[in-house]
PDB file of C-alpha atoms in Angstrom:
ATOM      1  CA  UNK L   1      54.062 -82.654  96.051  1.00  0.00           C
ATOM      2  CA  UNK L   2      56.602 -80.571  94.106  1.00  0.00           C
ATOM      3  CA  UNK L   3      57.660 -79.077  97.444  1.00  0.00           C
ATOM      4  CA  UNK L   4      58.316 -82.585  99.172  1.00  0.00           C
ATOM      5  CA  UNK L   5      60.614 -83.075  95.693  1.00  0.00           C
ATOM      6  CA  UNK L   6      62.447 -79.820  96.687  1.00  0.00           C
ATOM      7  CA  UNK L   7      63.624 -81.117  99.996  1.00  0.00           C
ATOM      8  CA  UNK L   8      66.473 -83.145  99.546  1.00  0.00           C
ATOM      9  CA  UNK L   9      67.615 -80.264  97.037  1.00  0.00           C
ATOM     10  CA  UNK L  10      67.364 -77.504  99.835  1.00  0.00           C
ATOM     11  CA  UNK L  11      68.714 -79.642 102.246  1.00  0.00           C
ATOM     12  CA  UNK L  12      72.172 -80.434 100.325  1.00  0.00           C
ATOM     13  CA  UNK L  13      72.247 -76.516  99.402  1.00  0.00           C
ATOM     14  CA  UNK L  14      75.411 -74.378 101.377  1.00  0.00           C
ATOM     15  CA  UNK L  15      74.938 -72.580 104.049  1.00  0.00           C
ATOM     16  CA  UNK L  16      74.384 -69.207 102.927  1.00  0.00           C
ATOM     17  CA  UNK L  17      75.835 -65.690 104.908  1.00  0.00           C
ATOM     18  CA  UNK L  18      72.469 -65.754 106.589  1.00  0.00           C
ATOM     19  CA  UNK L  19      73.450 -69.043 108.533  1.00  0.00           C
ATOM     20  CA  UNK L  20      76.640 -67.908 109.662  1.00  0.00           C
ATOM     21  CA  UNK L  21      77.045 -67.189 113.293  1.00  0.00           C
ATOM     22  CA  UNK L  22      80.406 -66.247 115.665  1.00  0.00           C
ATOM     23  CA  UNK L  23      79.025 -69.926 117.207  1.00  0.00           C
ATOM     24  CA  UNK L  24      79.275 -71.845 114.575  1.00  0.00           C
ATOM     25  CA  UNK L  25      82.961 -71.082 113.126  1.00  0.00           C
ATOM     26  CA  UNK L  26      84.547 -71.472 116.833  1.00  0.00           C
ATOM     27  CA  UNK L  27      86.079 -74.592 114.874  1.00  0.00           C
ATOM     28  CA  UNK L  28      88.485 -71.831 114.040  1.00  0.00           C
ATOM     29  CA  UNK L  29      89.938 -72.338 117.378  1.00  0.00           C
ATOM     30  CA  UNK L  30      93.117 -73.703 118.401  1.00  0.00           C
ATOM     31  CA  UNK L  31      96.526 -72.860 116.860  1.00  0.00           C
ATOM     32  CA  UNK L  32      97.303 -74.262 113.702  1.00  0.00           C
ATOM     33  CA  UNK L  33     100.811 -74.506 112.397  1.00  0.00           C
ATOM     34  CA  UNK L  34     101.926 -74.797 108.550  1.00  0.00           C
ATOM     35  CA  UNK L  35     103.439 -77.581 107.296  1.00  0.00           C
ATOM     36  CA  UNK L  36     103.055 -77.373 103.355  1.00  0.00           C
ATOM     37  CA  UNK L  37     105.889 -74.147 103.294  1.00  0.00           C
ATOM     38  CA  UNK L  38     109.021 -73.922 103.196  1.00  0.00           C
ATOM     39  CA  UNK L  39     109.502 -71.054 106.109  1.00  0.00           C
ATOM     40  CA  UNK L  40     107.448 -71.693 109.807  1.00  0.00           C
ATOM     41  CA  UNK L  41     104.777 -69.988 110.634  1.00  0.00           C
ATOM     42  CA  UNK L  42     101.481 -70.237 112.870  1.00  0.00           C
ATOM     43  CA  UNK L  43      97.974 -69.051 112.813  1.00  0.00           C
ATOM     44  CA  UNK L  44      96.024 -69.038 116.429  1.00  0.00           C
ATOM     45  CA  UNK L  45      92.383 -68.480 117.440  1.00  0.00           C
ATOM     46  CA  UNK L  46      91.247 -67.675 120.807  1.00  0.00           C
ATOM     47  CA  UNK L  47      86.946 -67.439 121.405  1.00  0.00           C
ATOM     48  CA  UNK L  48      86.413 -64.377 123.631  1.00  0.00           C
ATOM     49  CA  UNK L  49      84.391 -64.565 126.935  1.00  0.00           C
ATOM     50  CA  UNK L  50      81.522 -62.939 124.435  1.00  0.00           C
ATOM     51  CA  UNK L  51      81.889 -65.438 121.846  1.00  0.00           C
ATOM     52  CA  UNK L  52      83.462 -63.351 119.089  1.00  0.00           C
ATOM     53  CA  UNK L  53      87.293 -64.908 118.075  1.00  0.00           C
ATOM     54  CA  UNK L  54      90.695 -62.807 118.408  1.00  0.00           C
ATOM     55  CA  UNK L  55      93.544 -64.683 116.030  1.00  0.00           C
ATOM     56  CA  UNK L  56      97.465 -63.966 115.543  1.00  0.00           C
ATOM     57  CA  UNK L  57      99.439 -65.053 112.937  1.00  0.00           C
ATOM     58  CA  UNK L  58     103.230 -65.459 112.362  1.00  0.00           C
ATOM     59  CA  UNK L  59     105.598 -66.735 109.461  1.00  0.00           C
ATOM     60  CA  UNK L  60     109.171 -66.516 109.856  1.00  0.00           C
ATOM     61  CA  UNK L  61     112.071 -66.573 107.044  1.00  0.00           C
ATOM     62  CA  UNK L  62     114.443 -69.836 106.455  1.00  0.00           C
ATOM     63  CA  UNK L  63     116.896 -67.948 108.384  1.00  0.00           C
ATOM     64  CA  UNK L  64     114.044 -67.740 111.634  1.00  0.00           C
ATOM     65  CA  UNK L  65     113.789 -64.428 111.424  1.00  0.00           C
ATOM     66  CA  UNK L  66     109.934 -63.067 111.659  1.00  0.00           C
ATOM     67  CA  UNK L  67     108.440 -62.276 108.412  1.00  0.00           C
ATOM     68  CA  UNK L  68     105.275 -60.770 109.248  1.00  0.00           C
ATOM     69  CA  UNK L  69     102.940 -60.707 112.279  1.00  0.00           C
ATOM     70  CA  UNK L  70      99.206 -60.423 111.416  1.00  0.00           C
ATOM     71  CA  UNK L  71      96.655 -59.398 113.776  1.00  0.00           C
ATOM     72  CA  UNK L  72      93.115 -60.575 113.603  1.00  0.00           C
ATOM     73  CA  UNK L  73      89.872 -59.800 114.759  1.00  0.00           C
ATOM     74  CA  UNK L  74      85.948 -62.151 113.880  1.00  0.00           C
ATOM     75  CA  UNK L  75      83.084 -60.548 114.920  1.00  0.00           C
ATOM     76  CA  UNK L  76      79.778 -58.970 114.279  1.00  0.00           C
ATOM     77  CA  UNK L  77      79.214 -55.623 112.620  1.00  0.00           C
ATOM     78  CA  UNK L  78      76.287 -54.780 110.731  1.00  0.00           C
ATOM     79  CA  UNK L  79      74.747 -57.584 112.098  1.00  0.00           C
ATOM     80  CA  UNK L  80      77.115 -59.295 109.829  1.00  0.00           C
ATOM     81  CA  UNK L  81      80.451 -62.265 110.906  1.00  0.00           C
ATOM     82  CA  UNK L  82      82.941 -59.749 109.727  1.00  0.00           C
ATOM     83  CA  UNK L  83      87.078 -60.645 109.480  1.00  0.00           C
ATOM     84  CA  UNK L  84      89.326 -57.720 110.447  1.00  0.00           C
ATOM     85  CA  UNK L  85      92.804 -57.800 109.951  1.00  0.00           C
ATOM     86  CA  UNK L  86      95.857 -56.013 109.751  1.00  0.00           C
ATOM     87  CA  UNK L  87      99.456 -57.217 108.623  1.00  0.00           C
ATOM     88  CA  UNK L  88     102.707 -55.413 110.177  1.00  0.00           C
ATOM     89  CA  UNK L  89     106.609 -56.322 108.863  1.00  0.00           C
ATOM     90  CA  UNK L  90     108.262 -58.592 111.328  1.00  0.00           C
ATOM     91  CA  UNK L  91     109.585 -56.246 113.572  1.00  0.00           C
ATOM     92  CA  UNK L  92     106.329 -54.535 114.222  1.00  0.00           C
ATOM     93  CA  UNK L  93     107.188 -51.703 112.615  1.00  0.00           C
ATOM     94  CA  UNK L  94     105.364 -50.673 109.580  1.00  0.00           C
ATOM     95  CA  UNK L  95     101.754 -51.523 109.003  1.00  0.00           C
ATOM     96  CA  UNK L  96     101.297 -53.214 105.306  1.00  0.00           C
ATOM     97  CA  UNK L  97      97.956 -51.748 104.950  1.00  0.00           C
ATOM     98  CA  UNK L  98      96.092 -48.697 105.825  1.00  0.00           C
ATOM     99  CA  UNK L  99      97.035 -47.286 109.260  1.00  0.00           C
ATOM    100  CA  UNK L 100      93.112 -46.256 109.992  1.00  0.00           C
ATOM    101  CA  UNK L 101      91.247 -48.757 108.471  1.00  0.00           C
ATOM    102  CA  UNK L 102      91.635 -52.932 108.767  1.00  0.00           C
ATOM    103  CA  UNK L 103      91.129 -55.019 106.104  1.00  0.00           C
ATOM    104  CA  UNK L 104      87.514 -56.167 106.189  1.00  0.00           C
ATOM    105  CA  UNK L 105      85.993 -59.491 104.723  1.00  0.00           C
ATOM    106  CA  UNK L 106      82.669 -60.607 105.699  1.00  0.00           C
ATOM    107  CA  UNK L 107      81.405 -64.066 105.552  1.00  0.00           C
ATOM    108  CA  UNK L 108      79.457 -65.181 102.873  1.00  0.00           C
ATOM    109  CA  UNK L 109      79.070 -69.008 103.096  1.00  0.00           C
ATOM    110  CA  UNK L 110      79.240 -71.008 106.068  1.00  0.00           C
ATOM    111  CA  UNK L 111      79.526 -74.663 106.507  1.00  0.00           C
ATOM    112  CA  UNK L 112      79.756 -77.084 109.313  1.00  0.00           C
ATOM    113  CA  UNK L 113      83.536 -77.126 108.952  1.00  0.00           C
ATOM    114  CA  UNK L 114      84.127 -74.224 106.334  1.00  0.00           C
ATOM    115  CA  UNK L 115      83.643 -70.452 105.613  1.00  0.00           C
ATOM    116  CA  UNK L 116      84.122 -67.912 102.994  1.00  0.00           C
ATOM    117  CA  UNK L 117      84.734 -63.940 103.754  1.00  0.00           C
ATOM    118  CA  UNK L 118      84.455 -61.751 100.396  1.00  0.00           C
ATOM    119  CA  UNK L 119      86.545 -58.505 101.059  1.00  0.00           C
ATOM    120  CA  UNK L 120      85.362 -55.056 101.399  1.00  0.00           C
ATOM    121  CA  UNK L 121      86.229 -51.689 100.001  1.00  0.00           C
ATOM    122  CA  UNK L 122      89.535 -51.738  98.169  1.00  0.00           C
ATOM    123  CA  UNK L 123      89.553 -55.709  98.379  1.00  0.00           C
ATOM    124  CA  UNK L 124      86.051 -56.100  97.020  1.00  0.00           C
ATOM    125  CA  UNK L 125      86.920 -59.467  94.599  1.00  0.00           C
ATOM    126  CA  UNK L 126      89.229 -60.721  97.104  1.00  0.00           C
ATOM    127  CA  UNK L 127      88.044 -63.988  99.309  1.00  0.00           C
ATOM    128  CA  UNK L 128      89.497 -65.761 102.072  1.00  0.00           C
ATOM    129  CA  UNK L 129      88.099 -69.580 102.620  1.00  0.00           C
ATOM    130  CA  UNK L 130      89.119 -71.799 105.816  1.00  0.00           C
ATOM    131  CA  UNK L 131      88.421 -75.167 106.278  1.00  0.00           C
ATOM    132  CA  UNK L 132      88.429 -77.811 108.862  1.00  0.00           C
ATOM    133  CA  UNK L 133      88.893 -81.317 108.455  1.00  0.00           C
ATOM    134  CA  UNK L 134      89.775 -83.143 111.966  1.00  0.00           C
ATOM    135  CA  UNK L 135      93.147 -81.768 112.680  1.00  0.00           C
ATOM    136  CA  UNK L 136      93.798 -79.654 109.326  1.00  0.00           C
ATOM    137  CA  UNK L 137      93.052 -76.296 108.412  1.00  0.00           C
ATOM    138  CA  UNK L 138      93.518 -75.144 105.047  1.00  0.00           C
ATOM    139  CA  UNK L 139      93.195 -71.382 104.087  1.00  0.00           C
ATOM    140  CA  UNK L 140      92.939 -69.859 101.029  1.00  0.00           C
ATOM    141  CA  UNK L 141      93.183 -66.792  99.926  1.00  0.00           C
ATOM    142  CA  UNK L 142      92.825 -65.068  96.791  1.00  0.00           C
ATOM    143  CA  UNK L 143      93.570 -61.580  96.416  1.00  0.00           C
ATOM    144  CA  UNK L 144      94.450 -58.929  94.084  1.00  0.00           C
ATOM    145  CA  UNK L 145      97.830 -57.241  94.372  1.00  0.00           C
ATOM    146  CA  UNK L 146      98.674 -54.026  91.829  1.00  0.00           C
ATOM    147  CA  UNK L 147      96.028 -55.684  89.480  1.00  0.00           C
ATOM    148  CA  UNK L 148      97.049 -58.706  89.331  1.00  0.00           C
ATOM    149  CA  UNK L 149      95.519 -62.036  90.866  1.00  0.00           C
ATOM    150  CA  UNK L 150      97.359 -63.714  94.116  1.00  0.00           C
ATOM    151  CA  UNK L 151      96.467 -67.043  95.162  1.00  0.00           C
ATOM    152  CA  UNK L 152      97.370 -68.215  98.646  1.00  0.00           C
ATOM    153  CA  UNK L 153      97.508 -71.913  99.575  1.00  0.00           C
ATOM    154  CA  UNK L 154      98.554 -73.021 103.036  1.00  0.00           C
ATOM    155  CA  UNK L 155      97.684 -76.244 104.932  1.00  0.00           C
ATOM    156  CA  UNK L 156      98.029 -76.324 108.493  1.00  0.00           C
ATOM    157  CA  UNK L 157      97.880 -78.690 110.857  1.00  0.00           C
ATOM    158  CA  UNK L 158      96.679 -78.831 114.885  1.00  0.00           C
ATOM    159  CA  UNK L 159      99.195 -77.911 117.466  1.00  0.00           C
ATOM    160  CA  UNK L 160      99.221 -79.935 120.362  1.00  0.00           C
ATOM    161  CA  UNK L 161      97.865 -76.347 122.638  1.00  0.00           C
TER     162      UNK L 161
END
């Protein structure tokens, strides 16, 4: 009896890290293009023949010129979804982070249209969230630069690819 009450409760709870597989965030797909900022810019995912997802990102200045490139990478390690990324200046030449080591968030929560990667290492208390609804994408991130906290907000919308 008190497990048939506990149904509906289980049911409605999130998906936790266990339930997240490369298959089910291939929502991620597609390239996505900013429109709440004031400077253009462009996120793209690609599923590889294996099913993991390779992504690039872009955001150029008001005066068009590239602001940063990002590189990233959503796959298992550890038996884990793990996001790998690395930032670079807009003309490719210096790395923002670490030149040996990406930036590493693994996922945490998984939904049928959103996730959430908690960083690793040096951005342990960092997250990144994503989520889908029809032709949006929303990411958030919130990180911690030289102690202090960092909120990213950026809404994006389907590109016609």
């Amino acid at each position: 009896m008190a497990t048939m009450a506990l149904m509906p409760l289980l049911a409605a709870a999130p998906a936790r890290a266990a339930d997240c597989t490369l298959e089910a965030l291939h929502w991620l797909q597609g390239t996505w293009r900013n429109t709440a900022i004031d400077s253009p810019g462009e996120e793209r995912w690609v599923i590889l023949p294996g099913g993991a997802l390779a992504g690039s990102a872009w955001e150029a200045g008001k005066d068009g010129a590239p602001r940063f490139v990002e590189a990233l990478s959503l796959a298992l390690h550890g038996g884990h979804v793990t996001l790998r990324l690395r930032h670079f200046d807009g003309t490719l030449s210096r790395a923002w982070e670490d030149k040996t080591v990406p930036v590493t968030f693994v996922a945490s929560r998984c939904g049928p249209g959103d996730v959430v990667f908690d960083g690793q290492g040096a951005n342990a208390g960092e997250h990144i969230t994503y989520a889908r609804s029809k032709d949006r994408l929303s990411f958030v991130g919130e990180f911690i630069h030289k102690g202090k906290a960092h909120r990213v907000d950026l809404e994006m919308s389907r590109a016609g690819d």
